[in-house]
mmCIF file of C-alpha atoms in Angstrom:
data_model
loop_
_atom_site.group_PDB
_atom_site.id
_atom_site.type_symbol
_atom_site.label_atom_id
_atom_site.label_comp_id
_atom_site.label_asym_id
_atom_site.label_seq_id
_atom_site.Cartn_x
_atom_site.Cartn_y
_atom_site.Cartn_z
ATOM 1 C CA UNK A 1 56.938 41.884 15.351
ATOM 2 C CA UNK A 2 53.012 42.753 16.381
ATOM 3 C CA UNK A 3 50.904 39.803 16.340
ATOM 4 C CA UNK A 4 48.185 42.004 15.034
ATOM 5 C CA UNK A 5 49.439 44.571 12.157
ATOM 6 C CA UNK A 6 47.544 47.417 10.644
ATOM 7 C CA UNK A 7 48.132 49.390 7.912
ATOM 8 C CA UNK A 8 48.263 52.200 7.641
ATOM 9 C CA UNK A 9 48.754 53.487 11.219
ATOM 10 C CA UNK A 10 47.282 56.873 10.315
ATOM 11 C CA UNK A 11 46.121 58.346 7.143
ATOM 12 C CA UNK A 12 44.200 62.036 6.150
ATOM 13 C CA UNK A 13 41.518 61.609 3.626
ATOM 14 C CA UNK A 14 39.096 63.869 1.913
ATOM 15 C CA UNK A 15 35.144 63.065 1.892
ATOM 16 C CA UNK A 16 34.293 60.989 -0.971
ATOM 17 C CA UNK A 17 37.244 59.176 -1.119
ATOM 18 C CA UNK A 18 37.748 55.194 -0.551
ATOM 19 C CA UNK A 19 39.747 54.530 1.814
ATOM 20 C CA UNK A 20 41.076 50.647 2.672
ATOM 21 C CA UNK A 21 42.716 49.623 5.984
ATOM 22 C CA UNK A 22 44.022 46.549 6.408
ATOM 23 C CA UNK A 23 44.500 43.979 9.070
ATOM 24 C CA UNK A 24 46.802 40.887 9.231
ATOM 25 C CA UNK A 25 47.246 38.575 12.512
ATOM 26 C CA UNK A 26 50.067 35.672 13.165
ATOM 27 C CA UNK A 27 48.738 34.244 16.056
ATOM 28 C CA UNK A 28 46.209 31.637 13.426
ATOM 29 C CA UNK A 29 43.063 33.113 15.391
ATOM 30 C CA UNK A 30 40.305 32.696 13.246
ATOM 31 C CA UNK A 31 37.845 35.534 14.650
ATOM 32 C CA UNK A 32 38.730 38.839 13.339
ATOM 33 C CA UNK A 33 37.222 42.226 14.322
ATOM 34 C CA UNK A 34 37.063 46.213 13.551
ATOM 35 C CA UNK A 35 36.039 48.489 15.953
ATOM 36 C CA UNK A 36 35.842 52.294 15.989
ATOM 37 C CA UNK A 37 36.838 54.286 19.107
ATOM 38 C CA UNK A 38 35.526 57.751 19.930
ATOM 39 C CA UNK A 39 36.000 60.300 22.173
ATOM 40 C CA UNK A 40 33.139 59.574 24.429
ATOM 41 C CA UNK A 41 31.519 56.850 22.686
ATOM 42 C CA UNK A 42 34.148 54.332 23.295
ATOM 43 C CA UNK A 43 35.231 51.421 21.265
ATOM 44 C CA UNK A 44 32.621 50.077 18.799
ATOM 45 C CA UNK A 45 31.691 46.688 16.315
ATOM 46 C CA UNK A 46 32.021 47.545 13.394
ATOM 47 C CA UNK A 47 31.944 44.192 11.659
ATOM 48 C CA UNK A 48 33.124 40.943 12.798
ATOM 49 C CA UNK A 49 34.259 37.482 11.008
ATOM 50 C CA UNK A 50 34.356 34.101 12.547
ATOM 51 C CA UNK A 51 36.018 32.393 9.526
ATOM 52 C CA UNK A 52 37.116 33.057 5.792
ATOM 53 C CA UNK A 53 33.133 32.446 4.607
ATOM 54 C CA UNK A 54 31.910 34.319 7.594
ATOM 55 C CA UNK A 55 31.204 37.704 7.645
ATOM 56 C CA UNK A 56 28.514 39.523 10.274
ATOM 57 C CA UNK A 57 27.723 42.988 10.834
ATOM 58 C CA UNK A 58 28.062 44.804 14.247
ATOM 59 C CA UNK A 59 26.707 47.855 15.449
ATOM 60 C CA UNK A 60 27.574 50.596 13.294
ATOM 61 C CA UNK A 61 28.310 49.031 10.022
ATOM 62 C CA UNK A 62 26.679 51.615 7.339
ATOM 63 C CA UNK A 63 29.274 53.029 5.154
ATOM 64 C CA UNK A 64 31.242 50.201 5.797
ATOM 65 C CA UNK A 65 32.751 47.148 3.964
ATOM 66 C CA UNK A 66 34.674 43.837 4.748
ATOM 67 C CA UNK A 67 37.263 41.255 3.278
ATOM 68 C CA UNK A 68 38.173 38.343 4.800
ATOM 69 C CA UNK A 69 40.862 37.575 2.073
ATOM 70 C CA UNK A 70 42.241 34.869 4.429
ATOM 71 C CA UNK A 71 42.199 33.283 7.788
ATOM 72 C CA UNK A 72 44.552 36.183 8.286
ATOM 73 C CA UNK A 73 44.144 39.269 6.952
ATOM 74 C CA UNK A 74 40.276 41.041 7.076
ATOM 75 C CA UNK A 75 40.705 44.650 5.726
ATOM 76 C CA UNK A 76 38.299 47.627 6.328
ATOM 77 C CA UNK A 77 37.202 49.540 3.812
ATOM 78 C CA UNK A 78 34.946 52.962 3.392
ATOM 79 C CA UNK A 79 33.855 53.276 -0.230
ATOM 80 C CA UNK A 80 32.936 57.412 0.237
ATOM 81 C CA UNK A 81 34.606 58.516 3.221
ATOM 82 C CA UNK A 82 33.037 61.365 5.311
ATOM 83 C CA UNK A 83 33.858 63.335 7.848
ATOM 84 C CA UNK A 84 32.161 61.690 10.542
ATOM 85 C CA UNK A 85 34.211 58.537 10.311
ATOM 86 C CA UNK A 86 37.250 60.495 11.801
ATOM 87 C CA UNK A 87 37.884 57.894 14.517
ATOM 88 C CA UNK A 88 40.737 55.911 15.542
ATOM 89 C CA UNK A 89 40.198 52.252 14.164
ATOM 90 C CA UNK A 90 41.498 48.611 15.642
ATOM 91 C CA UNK A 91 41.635 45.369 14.438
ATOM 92 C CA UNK A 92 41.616 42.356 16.770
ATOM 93 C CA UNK A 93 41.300 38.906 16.745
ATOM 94 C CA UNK A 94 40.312 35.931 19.059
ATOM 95 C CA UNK A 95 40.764 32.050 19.324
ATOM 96 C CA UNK A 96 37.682 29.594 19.175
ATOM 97 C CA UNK A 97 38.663 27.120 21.526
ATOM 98 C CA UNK A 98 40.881 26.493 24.157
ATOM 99 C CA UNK A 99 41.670 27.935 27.628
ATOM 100 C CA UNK A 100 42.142 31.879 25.646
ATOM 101 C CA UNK A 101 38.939 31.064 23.947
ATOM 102 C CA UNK A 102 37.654 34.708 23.558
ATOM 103 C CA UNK A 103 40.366 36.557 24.886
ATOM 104 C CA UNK A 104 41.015 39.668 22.223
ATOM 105 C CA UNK A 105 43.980 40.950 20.884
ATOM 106 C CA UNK A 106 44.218 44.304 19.531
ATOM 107 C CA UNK A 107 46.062 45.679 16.647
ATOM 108 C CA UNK A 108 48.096 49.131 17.543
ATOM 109 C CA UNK A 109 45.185 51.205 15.691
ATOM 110 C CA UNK A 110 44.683 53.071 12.682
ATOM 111 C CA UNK A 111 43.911 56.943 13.016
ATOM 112 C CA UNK A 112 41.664 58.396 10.042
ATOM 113 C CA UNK A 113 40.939 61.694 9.543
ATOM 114 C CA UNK A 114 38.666 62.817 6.721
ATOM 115 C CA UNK A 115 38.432 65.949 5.992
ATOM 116 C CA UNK B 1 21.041 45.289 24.775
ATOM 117 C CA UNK B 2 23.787 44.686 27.379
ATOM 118 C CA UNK B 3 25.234 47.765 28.589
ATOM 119 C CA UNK B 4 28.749 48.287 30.750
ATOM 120 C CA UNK B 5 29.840 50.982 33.235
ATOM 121 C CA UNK B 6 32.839 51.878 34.751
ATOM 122 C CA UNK B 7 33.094 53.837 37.693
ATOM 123 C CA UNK B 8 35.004 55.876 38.757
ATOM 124 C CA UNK B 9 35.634 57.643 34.774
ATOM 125 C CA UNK B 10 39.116 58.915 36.662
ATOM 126 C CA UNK B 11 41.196 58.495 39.528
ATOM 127 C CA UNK B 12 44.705 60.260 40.767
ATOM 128 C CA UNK B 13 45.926 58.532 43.190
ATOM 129 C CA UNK B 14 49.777 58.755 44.717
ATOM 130 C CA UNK B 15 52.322 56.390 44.162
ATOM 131 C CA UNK B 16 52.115 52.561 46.350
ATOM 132 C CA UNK B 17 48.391 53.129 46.981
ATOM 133 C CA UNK B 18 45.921 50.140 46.475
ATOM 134 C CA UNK B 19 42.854 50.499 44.130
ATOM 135 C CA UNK B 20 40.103 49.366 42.928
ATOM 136 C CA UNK B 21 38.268 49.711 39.540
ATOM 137 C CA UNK B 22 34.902 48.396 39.023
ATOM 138 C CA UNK B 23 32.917 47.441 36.213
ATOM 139 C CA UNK B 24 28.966 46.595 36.177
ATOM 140 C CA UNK B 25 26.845 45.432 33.504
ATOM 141 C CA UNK B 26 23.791 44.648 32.813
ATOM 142 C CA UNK B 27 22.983 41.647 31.264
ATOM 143 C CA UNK B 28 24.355 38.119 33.182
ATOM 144 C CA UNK B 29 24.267 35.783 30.954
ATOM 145 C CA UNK B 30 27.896 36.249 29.661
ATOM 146 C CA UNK B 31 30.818 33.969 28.241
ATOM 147 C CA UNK B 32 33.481 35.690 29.230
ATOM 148 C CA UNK B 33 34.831 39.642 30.646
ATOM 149 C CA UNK B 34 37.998 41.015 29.830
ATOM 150 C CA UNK B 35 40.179 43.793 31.126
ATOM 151 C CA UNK B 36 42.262 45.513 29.307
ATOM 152 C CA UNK B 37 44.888 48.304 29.252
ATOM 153 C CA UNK B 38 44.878 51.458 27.032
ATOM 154 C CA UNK B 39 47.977 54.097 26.405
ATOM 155 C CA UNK B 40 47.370 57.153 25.168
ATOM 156 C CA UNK B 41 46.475 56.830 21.071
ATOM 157 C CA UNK B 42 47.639 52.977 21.524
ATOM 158 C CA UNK B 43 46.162 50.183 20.788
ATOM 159 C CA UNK B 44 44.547 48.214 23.704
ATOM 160 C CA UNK B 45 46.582 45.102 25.849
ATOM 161 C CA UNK B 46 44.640 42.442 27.447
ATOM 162 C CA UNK B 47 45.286 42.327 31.121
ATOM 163 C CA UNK B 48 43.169 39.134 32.568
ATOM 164 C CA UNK B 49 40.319 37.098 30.759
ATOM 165 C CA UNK B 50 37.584 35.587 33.045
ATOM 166 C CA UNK B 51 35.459 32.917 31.997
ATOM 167 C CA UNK B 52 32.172 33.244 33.120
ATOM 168 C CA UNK B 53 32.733 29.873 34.926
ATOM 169 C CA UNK B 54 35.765 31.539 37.316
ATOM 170 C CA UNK B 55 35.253 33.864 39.851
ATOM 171 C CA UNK B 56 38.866 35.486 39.643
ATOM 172 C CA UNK B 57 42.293 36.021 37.868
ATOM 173 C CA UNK B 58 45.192 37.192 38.917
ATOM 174 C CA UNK B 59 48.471 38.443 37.340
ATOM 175 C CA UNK B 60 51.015 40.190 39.019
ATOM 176 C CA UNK B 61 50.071 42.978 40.790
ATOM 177 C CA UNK B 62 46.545 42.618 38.891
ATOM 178 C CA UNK B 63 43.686 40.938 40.652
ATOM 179 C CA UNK B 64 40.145 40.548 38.925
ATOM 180 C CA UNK B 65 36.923 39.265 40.258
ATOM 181 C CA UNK B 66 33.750 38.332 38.634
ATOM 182 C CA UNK B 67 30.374 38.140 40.377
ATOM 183 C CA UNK B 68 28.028 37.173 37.579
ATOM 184 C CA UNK B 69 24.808 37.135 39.592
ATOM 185 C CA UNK B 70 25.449 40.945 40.301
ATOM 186 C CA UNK B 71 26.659 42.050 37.196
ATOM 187 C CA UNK B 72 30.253 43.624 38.962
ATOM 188 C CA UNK B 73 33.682 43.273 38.112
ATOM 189 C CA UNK B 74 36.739 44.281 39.921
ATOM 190 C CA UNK B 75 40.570 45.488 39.156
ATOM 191 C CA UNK B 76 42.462 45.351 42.075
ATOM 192 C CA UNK B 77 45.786 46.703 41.417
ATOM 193 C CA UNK B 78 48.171 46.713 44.492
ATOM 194 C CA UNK B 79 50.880 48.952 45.314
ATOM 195 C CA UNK B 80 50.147 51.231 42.195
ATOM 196 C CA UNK B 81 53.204 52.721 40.526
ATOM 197 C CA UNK B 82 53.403 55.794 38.010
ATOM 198 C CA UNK B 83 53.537 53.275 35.096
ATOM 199 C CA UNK B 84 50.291 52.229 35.931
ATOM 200 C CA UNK B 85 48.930 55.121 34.743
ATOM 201 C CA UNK B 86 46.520 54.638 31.641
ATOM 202 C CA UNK B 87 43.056 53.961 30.751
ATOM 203 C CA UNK B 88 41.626 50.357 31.869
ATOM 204 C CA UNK B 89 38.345 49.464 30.035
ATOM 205 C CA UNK B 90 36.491 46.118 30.762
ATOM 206 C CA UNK B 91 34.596 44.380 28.119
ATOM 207 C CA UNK B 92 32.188 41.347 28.785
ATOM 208 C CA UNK B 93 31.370 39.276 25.449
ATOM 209 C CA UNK B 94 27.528 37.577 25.676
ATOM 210 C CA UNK B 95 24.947 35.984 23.836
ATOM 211 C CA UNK B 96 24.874 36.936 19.844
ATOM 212 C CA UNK B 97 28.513 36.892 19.711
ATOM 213 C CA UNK B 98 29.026 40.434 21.072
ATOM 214 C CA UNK B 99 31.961 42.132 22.816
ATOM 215 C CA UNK B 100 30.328 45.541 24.794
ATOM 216 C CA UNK B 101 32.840 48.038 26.212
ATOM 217 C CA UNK B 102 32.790 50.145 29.175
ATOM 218 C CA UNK B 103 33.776 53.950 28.728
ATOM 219 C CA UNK B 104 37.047 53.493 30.689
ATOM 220 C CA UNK B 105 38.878 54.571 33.865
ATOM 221 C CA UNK B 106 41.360 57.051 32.802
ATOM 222 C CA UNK B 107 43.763 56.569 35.992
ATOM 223 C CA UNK B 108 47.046 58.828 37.003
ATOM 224 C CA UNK B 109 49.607 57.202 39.226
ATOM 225 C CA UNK B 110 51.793 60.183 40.681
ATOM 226 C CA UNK B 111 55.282 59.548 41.951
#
């Protein structure tokens, strides 16, 4: 089994709708991430959470939420999807400490389409 | 804002060649830079972590160097085979808790 799992691995939308992808890591990492990857633009913060009561915003964030339901899941969600946030999206996750300490590990990715 | 390029974008190269993939950025005061592995519409694997106190990694056929002072990382990757063939992105992760990713080298490996 993946050490990072996301869910679902792709999904087709239409704009307006909320949408929810979903992350969940066994390796007891408490940093989670979401990024977006683009043709062109390359991969992208979307937000990022050091622990259950920490939540921080990255680059792009607008029009998007985050859960950190537990050390080990953090799900994704866009409340009005539009077409612009086509993109293929990963989850990852990185230890604190130790001789890894900031090593990431990506999920296999998540390809939405909205249409 | 730190920024990260990787030169060349794309390289063919034939089967048992050595090459090397480099990686610049901008902004030295770093914690760590990471290389990674891409397959087509796959997620990304982590090839070799280098803390910004080390000065190389090695795994395999993979060899990575940092120079922090000049802003350059290399992949080395000896005697390339076909199965090399992917995009390798390097990431460096600095100050405010940021991870910044380069746009890639898409390489081809042909037998």
């Amino acid at each position: 089994d993946a050490d990072v799992t996301q869910t679902p691995r792709n999904r087709i939308t239409k704009t307006g709708k909320r949408i929810m992808l979903e992350c969940s890591q066994t390796k007891g990492h408490d940093r989670m991430y979401w990024y977006r990857q683009d043709p062109g633009l390359g991969l992208r913060l979307i937000y990022y959470s050091f622990d259950v009561k920490d939540i921080n915003k990255g680059e792009i964030s607008d029009g998007y939420s985050v859960s950190r339901q537990a050390q080990a899941k953090f799900s994704l969600s866009l409340e009005s999807a539009i077409p612009n946030q086509t993109a293929l999206y990963f989850c990852a996750t990185s230890a604190l400490t130790g001789s890894k300490a900031g090593e990431l590990f990506f999920g296999e990715g998540s390809r939405l389409t909205v249409l | 804002k730190q920024e990260v390029t990787q030169i060349p974008a794309a390289l063919s190269v034939p089967e048992g060649e050595n090459l090397v993939l480099n990686c610049s950025f901008t902004d030295s005061a770093i914690y760590n830079l990471q290389w990674f592995r891409q397959d087509p519409g796959k997620g990304l694997t982590s090839l070799l972590l280098i803390q910004s106190s080390q000065r190389e990694q090695t795994s395999g056929r993979l060899n990575a160097s940092l120079d922090k002072s000049s802003g350059r990382s290399t992949l080395y990757i000896a005697a390339s085979q076909p199965g090399d063939s992917a995009t390798y992105l390097c990431a460096v992760f600095n100050a405010g808790n940021m991870l910044t990713f380069g746009g890639g080298t898409r390489l081809m490996v042909k037998p």
